[in-house]
Short mmCIF file of C-alpha atoms in Angstrom, two decimals:
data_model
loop_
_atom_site.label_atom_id
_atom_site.label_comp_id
_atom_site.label_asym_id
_atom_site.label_seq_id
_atom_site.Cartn_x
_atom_site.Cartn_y
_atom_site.Cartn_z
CA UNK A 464 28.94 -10.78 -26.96
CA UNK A 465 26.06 -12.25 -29.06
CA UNK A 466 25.09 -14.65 -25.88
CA UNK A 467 25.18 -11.38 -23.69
CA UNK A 468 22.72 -9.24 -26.28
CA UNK A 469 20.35 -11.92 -26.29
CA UNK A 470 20.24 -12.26 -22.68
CA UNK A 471 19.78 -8.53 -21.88
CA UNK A 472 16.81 -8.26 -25.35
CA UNK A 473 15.14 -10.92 -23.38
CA UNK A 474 15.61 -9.52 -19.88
CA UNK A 475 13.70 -6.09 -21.59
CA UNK A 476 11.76 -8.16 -22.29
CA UNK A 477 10.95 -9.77 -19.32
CA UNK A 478 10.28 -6.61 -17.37
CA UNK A 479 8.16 -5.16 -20.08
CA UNK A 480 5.66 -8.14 -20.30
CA UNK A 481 5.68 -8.18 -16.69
CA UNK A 482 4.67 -4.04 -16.48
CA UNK A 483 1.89 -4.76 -19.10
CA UNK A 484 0.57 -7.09 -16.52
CA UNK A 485 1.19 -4.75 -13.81
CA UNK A 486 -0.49 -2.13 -15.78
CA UNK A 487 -3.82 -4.44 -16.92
CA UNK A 488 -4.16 -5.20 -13.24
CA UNK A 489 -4.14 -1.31 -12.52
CA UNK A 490 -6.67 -0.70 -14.81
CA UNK A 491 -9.18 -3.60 -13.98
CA UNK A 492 -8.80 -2.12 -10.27
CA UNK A 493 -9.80 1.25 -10.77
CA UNK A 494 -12.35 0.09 -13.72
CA UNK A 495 -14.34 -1.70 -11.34
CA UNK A 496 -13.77 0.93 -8.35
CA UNK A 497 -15.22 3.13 -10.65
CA UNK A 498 -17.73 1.10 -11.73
CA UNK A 499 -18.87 0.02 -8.34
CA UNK A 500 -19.36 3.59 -7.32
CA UNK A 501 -21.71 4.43 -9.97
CA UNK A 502 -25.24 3.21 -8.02
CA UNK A 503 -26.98 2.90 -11.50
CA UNK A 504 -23.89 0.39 -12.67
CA UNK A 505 -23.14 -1.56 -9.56
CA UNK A 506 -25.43 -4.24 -10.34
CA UNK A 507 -23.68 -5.10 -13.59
CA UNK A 508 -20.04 -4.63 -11.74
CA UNK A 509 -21.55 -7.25 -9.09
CA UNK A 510 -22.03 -9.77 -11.79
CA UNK A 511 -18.45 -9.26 -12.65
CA UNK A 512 -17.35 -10.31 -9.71
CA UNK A 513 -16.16 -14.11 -10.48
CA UNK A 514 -14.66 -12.90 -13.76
CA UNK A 515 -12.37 -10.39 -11.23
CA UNK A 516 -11.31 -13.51 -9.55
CA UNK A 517 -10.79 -15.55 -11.99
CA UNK A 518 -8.99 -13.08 -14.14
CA UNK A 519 -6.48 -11.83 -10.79
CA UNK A 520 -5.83 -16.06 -10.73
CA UNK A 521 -5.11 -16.31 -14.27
CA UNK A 522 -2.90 -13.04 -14.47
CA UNK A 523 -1.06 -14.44 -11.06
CA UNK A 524 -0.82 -17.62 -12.92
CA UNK A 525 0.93 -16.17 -16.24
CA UNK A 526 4.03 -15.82 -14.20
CA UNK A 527 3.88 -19.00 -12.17
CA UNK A 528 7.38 -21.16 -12.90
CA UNK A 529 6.87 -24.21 -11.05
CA UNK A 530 3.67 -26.63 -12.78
CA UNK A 531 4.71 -29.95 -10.81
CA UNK A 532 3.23 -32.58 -8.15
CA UNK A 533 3.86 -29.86 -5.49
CA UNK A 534 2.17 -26.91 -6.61
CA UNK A 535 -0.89 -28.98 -7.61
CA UNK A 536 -1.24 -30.83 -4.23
CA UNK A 537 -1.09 -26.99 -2.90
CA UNK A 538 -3.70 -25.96 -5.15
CA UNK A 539 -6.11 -28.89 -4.94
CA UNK A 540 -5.40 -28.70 -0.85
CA UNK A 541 -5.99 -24.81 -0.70
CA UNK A 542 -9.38 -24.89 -3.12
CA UNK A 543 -10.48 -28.27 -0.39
CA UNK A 544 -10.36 -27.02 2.38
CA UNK A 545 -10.98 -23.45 2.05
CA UNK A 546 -14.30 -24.27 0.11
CA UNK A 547 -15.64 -27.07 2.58
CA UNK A 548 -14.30 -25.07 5.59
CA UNK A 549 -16.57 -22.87 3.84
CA UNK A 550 -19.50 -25.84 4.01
CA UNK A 551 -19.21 -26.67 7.22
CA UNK A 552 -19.87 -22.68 8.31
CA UNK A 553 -22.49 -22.11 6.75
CA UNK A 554 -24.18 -25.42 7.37
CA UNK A 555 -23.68 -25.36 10.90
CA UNK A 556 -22.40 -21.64 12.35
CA UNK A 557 -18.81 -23.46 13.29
CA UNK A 558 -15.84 -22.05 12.48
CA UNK A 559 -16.69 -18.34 10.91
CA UNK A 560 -20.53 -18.01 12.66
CA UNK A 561 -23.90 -17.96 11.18
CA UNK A 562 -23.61 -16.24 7.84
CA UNK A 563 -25.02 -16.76 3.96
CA UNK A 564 -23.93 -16.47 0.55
CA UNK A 565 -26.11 -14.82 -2.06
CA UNK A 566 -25.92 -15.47 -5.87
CA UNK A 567 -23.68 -12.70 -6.75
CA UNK A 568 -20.78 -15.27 -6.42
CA UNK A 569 -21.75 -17.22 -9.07
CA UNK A 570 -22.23 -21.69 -9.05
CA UNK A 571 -23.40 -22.92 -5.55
CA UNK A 572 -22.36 -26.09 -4.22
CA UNK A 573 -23.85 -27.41 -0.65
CA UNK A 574 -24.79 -23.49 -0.92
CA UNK A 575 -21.03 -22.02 -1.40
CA UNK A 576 -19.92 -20.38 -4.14
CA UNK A 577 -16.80 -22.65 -6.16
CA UNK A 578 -15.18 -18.97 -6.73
CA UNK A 579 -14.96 -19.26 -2.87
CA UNK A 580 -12.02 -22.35 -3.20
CA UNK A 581 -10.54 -19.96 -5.81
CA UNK A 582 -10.76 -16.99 -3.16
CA UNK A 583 -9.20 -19.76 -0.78
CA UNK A 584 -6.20 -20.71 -2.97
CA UNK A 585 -5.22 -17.06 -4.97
CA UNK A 586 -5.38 -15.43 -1.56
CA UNK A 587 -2.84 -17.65 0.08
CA UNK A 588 -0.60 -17.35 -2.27
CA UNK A 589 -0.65 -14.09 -2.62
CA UNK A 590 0.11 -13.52 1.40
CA UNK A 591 2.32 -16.85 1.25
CA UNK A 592 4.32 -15.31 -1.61
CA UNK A 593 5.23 -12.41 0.98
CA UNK A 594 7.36 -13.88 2.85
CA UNK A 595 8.66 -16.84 1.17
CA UNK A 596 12.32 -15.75 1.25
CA UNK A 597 11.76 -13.74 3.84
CA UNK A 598 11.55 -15.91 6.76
CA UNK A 599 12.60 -18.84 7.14
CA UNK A 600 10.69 -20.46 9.78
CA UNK A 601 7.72 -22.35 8.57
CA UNK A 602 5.12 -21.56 11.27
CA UNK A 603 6.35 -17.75 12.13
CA UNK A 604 5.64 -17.17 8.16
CA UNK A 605 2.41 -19.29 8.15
CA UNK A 606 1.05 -16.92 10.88
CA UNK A 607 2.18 -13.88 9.44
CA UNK A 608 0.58 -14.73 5.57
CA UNK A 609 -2.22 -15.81 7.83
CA UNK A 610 -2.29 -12.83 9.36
CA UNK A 611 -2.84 -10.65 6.22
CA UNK A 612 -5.32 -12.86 5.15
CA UNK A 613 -7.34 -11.64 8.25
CA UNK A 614 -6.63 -7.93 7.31
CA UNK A 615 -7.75 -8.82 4.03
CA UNK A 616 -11.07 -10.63 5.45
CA UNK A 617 -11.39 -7.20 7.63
CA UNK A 618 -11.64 -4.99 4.45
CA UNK A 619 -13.79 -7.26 2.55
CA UNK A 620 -16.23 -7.65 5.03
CA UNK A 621 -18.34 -4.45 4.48
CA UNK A 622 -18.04 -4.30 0.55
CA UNK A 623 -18.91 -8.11 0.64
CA UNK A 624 -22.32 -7.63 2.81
CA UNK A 625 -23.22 -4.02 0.65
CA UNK A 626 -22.71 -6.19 -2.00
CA UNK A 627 -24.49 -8.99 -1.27
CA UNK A 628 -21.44 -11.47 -1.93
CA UNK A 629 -23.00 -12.93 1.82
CA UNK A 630 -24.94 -11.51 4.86
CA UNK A 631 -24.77 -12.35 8.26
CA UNK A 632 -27.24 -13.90 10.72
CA UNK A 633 -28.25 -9.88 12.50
CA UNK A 634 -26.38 -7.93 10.38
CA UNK A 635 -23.32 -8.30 12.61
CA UNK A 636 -19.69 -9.65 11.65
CA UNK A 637 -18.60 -11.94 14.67
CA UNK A 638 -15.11 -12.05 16.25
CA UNK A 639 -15.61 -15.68 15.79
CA UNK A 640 -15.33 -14.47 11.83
CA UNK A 641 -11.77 -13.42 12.16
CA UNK A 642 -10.75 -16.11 14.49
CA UNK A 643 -11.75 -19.17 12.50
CA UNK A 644 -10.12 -17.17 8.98
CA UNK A 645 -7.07 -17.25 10.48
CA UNK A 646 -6.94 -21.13 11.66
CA UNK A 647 -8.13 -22.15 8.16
CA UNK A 648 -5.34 -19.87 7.03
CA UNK A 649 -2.81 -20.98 8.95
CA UNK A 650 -3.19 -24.28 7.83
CA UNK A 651 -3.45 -23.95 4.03
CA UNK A 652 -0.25 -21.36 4.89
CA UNK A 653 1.65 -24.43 6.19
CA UNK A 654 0.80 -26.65 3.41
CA UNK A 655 2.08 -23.66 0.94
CA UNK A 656 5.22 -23.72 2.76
CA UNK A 657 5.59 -27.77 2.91
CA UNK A 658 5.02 -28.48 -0.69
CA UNK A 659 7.68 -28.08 -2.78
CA UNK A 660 7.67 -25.98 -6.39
CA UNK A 661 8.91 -22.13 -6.96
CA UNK A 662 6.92 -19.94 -5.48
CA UNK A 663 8.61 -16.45 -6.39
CA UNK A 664 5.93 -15.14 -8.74
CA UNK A 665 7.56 -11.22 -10.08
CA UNK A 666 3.35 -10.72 -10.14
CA UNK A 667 2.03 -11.67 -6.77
CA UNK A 668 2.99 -8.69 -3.87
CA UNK A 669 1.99 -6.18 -6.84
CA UNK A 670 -1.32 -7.89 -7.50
CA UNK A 671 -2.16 -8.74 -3.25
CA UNK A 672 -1.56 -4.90 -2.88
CA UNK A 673 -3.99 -4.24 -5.51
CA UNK A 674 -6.41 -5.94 -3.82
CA UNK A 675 -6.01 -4.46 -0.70
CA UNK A 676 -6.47 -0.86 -2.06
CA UNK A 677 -9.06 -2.09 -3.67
CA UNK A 678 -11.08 -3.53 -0.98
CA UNK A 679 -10.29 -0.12 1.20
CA UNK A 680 -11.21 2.66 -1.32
CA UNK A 681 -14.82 0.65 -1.67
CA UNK A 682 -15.15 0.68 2.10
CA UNK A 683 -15.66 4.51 1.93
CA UNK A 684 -17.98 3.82 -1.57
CA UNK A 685 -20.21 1.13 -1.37
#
């Protein structure tokens, strides 16, 4: 009886911590919606901009169960080759075509943001987190996170060029944009699904949906 009290107290628990979380992510959306649509604060909401990412990783990361050789060869892999994917398009117009990053995103490297590898890896696992026990074929679920990912990339195009995150070489995003997001997507998709640690997180769908809200409502302010 005892052994069942305690597991139910921490069960409450559980669920409780996990709504506060649900609830701080709420707020930090609509904070900086807000804030964003308020021309004489957007500069100062702009700034904030690698403190939103790193905060949505560090909240995602709370919940994460699995801290082994597997999730970290995901995570190294994901930040890799998201961020010199990154390199390589803006150095050269392969890939995404000939776009620019401004300083709103924080530390450059070979001009890319780092936050951009930490854009890489929270965003696939967010998407990859989807369907993880929902299908069961590698590649059918690699192209379907991937393919979020690229609905994603749609929304945050505008409210990433009004806000000077990057701009584009005539002010035009290319289908070549979408095309290459969705190869390097696939691929980090299929290394999420090959390495091997838990990858139920109770935080992620709640927090990906966030950001997709997000992203829309500040297509029709910004």
């Amino acid at each position: 009886m005892r052994q069942t009290t305690t597991e139910s107290f921490s069960k409450d628990s559980g669920i409780k911590k996990i709504n506060i979380y649900k609830g701080i992510i709420v707020i930090f959306h609509l904070v900086g919606i807000i804030g964003l649509s308020i021309p004489s604060l957007r500069p100062y909401f702009q700034m904030l901009t690698p403190f939103h990412l790193l905060l949505s990783t560090c909240l995602l990361l709370i919940f994460h169960k699995s801290w082994n050789l597997g999730f970290f060869t995901f995570s190294i892999a994901a930040f890799l080759i998201g961020f010199f994917a990154e390199v390589v398009g803006v150095h050269t117009g392969l890939l995404f075509g000939e776009y620019s990053y401004g300083s709103v995103l924080g530390i450059r490297l070979f001009d890319v943001p780092l936050m951009i590898g930490i854009n890489w890896l929270l965003l696939v696992y967010l998407s990859g987190e989807v369907f993880e026990k929902k299908i069961s074929n590698n590649w059918l679920a690699a192209m379907m996170g991937a393919g979020i990912m690229v609905v994603m990339d749609f929304l945050i195009e505008p409210v990433a060029v009004a806000l000077d995150f990057w701009t584009w070489k005539g002010n035009f995003v290319p289908l070549a944009n979408y095309l290459g997001w969705f190869i390097i997507a696939f691929i980090i998709q299929m290394i999420y699904r090959k390495t091997n640690f838990e990858k139920s997180n109770p935080l992620a769908t709640f927090l990906l949906i966030n950001l997709l809200l997000f992203f829309a409502v500040l297509n029709f302010i910004v």
